[in-house]
GROMACS .gro file of C-alpha atoms in nm:
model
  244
    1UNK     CA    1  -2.935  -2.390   1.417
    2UNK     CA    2  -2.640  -2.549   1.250
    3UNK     CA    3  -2.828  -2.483   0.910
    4UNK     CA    4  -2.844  -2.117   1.020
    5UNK     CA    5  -2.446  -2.114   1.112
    6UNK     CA    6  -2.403  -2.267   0.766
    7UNK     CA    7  -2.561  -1.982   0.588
    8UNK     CA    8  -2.411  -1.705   0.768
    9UNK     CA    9  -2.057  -1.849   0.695
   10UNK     CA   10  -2.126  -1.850   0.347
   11UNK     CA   11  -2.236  -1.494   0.318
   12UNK     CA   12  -1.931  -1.373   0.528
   13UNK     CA   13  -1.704  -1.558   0.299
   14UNK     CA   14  -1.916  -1.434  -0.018
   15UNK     CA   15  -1.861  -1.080   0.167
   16UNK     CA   16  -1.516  -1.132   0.169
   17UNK     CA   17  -1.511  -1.248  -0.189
   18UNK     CA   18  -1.684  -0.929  -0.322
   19UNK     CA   19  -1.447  -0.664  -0.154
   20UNK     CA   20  -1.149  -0.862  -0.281
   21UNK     CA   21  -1.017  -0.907   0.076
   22UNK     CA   22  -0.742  -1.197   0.123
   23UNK     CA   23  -0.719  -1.430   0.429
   24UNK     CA   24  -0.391  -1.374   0.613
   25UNK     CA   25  -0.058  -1.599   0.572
   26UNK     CA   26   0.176  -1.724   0.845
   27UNK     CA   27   0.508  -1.565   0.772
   28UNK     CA   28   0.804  -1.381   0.935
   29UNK     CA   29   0.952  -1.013   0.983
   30UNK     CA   30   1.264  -0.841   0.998
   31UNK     CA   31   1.363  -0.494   0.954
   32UNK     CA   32   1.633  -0.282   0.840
   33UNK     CA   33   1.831   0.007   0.955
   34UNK     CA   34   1.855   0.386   0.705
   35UNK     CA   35   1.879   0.760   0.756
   36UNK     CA   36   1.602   0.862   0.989
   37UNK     CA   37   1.425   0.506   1.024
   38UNK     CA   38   1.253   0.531   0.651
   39UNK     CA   39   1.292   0.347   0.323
   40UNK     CA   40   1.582   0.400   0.138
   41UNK     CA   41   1.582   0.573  -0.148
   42UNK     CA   42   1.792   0.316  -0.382
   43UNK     CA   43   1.518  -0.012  -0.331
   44UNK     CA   44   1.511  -0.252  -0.633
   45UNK     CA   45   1.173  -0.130  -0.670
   46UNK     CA   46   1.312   0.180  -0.882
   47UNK     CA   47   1.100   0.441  -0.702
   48UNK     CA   48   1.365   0.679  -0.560
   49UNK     CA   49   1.311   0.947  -0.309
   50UNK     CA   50   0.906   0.805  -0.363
   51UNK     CA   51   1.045   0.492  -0.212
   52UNK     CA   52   1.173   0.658   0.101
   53UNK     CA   53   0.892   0.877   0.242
   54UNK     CA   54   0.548   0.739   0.094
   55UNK     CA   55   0.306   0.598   0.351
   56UNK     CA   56   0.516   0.775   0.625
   57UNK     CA   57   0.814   0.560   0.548
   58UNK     CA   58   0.670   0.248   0.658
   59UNK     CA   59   0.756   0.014   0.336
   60UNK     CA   60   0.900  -0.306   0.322
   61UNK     CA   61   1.128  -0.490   0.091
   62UNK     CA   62   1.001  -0.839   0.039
   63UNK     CA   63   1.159  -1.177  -0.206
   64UNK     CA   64   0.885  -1.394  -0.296
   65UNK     CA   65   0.604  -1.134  -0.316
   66UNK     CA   66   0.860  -0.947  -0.566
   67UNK     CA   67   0.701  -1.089  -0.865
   68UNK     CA   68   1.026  -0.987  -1.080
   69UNK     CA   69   0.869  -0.643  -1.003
   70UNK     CA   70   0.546  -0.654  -1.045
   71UNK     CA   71   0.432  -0.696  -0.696
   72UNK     CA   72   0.646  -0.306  -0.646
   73UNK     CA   73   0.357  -0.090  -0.472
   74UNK     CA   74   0.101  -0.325  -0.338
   75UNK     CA   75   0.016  -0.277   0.016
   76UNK     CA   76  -0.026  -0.546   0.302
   77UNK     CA   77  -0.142  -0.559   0.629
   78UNK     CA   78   0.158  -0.715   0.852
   79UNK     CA   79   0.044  -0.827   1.203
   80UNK     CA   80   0.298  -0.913   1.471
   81UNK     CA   81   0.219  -1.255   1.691
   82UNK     CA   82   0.349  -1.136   1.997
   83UNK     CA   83   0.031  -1.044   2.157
   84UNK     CA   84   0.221  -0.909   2.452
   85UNK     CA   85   0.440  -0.693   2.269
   86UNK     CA   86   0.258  -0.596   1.916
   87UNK     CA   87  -0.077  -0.411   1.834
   88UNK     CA   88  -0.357  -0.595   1.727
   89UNK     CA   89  -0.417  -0.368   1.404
   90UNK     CA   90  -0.024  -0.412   1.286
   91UNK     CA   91   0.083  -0.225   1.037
   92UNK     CA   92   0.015  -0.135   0.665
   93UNK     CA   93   0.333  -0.120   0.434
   94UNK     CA   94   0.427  -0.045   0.049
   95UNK     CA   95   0.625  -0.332  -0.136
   96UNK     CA   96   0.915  -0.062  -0.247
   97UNK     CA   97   1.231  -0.308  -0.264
   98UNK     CA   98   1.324  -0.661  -0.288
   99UNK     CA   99   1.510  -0.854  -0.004
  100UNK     CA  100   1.600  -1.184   0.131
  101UNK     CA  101   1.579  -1.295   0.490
  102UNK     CA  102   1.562  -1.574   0.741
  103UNK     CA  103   1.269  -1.747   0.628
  104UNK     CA  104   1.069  -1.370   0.596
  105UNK     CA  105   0.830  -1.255   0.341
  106UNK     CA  106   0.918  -0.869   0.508
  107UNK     CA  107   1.219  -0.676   0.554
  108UNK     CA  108   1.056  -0.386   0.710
  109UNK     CA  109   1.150  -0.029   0.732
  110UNK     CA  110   1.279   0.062   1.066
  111UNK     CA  111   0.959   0.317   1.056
  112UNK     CA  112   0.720   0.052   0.920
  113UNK     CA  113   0.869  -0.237   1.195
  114UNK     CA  114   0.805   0.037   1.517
  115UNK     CA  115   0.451   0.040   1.418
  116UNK     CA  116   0.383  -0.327   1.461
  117UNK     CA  117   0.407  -0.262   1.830
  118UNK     CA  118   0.236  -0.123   2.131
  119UNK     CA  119   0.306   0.168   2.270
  120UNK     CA  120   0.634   0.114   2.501
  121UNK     CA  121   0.703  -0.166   2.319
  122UNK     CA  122   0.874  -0.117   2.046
  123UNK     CA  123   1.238  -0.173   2.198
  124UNK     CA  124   1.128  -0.484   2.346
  125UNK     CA  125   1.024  -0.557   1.980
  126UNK     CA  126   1.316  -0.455   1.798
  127UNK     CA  127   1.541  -0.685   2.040
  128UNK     CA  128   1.338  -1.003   1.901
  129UNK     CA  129   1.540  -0.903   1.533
  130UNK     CA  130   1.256  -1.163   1.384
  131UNK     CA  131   0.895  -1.209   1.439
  132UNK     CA  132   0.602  -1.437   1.336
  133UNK     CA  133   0.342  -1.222   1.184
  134UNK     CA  134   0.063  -1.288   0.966
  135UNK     CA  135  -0.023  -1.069   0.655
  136UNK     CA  136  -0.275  -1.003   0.371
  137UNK     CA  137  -0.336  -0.776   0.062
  138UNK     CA  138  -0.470  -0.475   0.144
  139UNK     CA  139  -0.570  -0.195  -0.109
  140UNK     CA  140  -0.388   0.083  -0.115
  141UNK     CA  141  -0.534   0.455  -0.055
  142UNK     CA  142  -0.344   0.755  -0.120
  143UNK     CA  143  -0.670   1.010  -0.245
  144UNK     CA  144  -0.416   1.119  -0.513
  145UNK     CA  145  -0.415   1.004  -0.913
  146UNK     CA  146  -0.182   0.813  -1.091
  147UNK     CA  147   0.163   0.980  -1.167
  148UNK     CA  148   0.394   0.871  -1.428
  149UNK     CA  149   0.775   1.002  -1.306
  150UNK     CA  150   1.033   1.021  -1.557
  151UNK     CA  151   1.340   0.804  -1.419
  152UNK     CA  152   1.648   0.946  -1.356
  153UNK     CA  153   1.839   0.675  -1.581
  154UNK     CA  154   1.637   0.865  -1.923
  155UNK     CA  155   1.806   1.065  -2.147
  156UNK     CA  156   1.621   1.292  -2.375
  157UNK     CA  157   1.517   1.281  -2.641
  158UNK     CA  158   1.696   0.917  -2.687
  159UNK     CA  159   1.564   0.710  -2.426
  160UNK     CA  160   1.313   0.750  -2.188
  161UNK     CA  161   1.214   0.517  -1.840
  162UNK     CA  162   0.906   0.584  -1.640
  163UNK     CA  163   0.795   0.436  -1.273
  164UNK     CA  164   0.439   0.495  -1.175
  165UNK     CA  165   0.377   0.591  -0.831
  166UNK     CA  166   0.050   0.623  -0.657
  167UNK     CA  167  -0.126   0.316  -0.805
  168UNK     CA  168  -0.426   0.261  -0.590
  169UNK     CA  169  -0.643  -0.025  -0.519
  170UNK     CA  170  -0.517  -0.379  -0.579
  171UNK     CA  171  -0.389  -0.354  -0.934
  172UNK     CA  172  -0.032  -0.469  -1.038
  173UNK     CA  173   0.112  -0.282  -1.342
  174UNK     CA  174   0.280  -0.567  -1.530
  175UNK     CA  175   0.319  -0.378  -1.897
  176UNK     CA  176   0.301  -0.028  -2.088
  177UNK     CA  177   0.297   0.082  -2.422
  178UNK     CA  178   0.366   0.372  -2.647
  179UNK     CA  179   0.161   0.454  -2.931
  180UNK     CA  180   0.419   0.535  -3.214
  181UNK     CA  181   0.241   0.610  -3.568
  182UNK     CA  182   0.340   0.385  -3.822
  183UNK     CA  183   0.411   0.167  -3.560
  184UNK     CA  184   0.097   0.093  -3.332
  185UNK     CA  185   0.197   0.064  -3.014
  186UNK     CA  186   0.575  -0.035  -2.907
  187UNK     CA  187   0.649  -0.229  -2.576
  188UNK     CA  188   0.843  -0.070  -2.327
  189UNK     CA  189   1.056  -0.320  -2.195
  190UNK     CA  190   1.024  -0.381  -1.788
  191UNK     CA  191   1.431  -0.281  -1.710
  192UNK     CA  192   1.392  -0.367  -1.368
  193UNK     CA  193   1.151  -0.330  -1.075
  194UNK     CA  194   0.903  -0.099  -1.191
  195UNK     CA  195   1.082   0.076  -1.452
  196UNK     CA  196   0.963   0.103  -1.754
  197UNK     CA  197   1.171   0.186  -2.066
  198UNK     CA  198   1.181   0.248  -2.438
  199UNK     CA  199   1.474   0.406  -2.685
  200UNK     CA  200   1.374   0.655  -2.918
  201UNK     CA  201   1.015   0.731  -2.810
  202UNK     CA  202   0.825   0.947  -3.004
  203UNK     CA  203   0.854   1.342  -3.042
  204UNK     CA  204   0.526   1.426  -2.930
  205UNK     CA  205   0.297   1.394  -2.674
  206UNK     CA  206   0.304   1.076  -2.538
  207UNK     CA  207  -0.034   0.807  -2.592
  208UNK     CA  208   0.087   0.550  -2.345
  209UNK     CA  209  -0.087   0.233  -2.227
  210UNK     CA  210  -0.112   0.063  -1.914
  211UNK     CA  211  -0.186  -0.263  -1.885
  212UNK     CA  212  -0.286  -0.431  -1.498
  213UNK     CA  213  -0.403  -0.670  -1.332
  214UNK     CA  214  -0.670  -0.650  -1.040
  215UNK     CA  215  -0.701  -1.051  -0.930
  216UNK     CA  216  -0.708  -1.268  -1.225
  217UNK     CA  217  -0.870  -0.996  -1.429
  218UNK     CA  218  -0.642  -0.807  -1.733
  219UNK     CA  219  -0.717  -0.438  -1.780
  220UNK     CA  220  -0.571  -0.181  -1.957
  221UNK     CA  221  -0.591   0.232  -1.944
  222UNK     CA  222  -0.505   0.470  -2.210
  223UNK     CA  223  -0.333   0.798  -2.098
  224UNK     CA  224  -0.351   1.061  -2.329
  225UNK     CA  225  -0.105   1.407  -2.319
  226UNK     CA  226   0.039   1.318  -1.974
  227UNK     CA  227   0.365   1.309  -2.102
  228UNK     CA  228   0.461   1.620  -2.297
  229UNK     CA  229   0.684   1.654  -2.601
  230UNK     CA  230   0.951   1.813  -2.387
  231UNK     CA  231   0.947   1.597  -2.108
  232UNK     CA  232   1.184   1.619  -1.809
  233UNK     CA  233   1.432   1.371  -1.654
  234UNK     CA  234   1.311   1.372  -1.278
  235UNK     CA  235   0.991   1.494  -1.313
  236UNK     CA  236   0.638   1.322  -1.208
  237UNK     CA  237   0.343   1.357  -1.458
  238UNK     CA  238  -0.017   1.377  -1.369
  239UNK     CA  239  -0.196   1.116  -1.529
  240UNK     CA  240  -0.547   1.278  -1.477
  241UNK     CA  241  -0.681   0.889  -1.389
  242UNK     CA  242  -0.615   0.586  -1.162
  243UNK     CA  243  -0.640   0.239  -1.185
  244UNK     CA  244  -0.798   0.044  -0.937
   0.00000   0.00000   0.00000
């Protein structure tokens, strides 16, 4: 029998090796206070109006999970230890800014922090200010395809900053890269967050490469033609692909 228990551990932990799940950390919560209980629109993570109003509004600023900006966009699964007060699914949130708290891995959205409790609760909740909570890696699902936004900090034709949005799955975009002929391909240069940038890019349709990271592993994707000649300040760009 305890041969059989043996055996059955193993494949539920091989299980959970496969999918790429994560166990869940000890950690604490906070939240913070904007315009109508969502992001804000101005998080370190460089994602703008994006970083308001995707997944609902319920995003989170975090410190050590930052990564210098790498670790802008990955989802998590933040459970509340309250058992009394929170549900037992939690809440799933978008890294979209950086902050520091009192020993917390999460500065939650107002949005995102309402969610970790029950219903009636959430009051109760909100007068705790700080809560244990445990938390894993999650993939994140938005059934849409990668978009490359020109940043609001480019000016054409001289210098040009992009910010993906919409990365799915568990991959962290830590470089990209502009094919320039004569050149091969230049290095944008991370300017902060998950900002990309590059002076002078080429006057043509844009080859750019994106490199990522799913686990240990080091990929890379090569999007043709998503960025036009003319290309916009403001403006997202269909990529045609995603990443995961």
């Amino acid at each position: 029998m305890a041969c059989y228990s043996l055996f059955f551990s193993l494949i539920l932990l091989l299980a959970a090796v496969c999918y790429g799940e994560e166990a869940f950390v000890y950690s604490r919560a906070t939240y913070y206070g904007s315009p109508e209980c969502l992001g804000t629109a101005t998080g370190a993570c460089g994602f703008g109006e994006y970083g308001r109003t995707v997944n609902n509004g319920e995003v989170t600023g975090v410190s050590r999970l930052y990564r210098n900006g790498s670790g802008c966009g990955a989802c998590y699964q933040v459970r509340c230890q309250i058992r009394t007060h929170c549900r037992e699914e939690g809440v799933k949130v978008v890294v979209t800014d950086y902050g520091e708290g009192d020993r917390t891995d999460f500065i939650l959205s107002t949005q995102g922090y309402s969610k970790l409790a029950r219903p009636n609760m959430a009051e109760e909740l909100f007068a705790y200010g700080v809560v244990d909570v445990e938390y894993n890696r999650v993939p994140c699902r938005y059934g849409r395809r990668l978009m490359l936004k020109v940043h609001e900090y480019s000016n054409y034709p001289h210098y040009l900053a992009l910010v993906p949005l919409y990365n799915e799955g568990f991959s962290d975009i830590t470089a990209m890269y502009i094919w320039q002929d004569g050149m091969g391909w230049r290095p944008m240069r991370r300017a902060f967050g998950t900002v990309f940038d590059i002076p002078n890019p080429p006057k043509e349709p844009l080859l750019i490469r994106v490199q990522y990271n799913v686990q240990t592993e080091v990929k890379s994707a090569d999007i043709t033609n998503a960025i036009p000649e003319d290309w916009e300040v403001g403006v997202a760009y269909d990529t045609h692909v995603q990443i995961n």
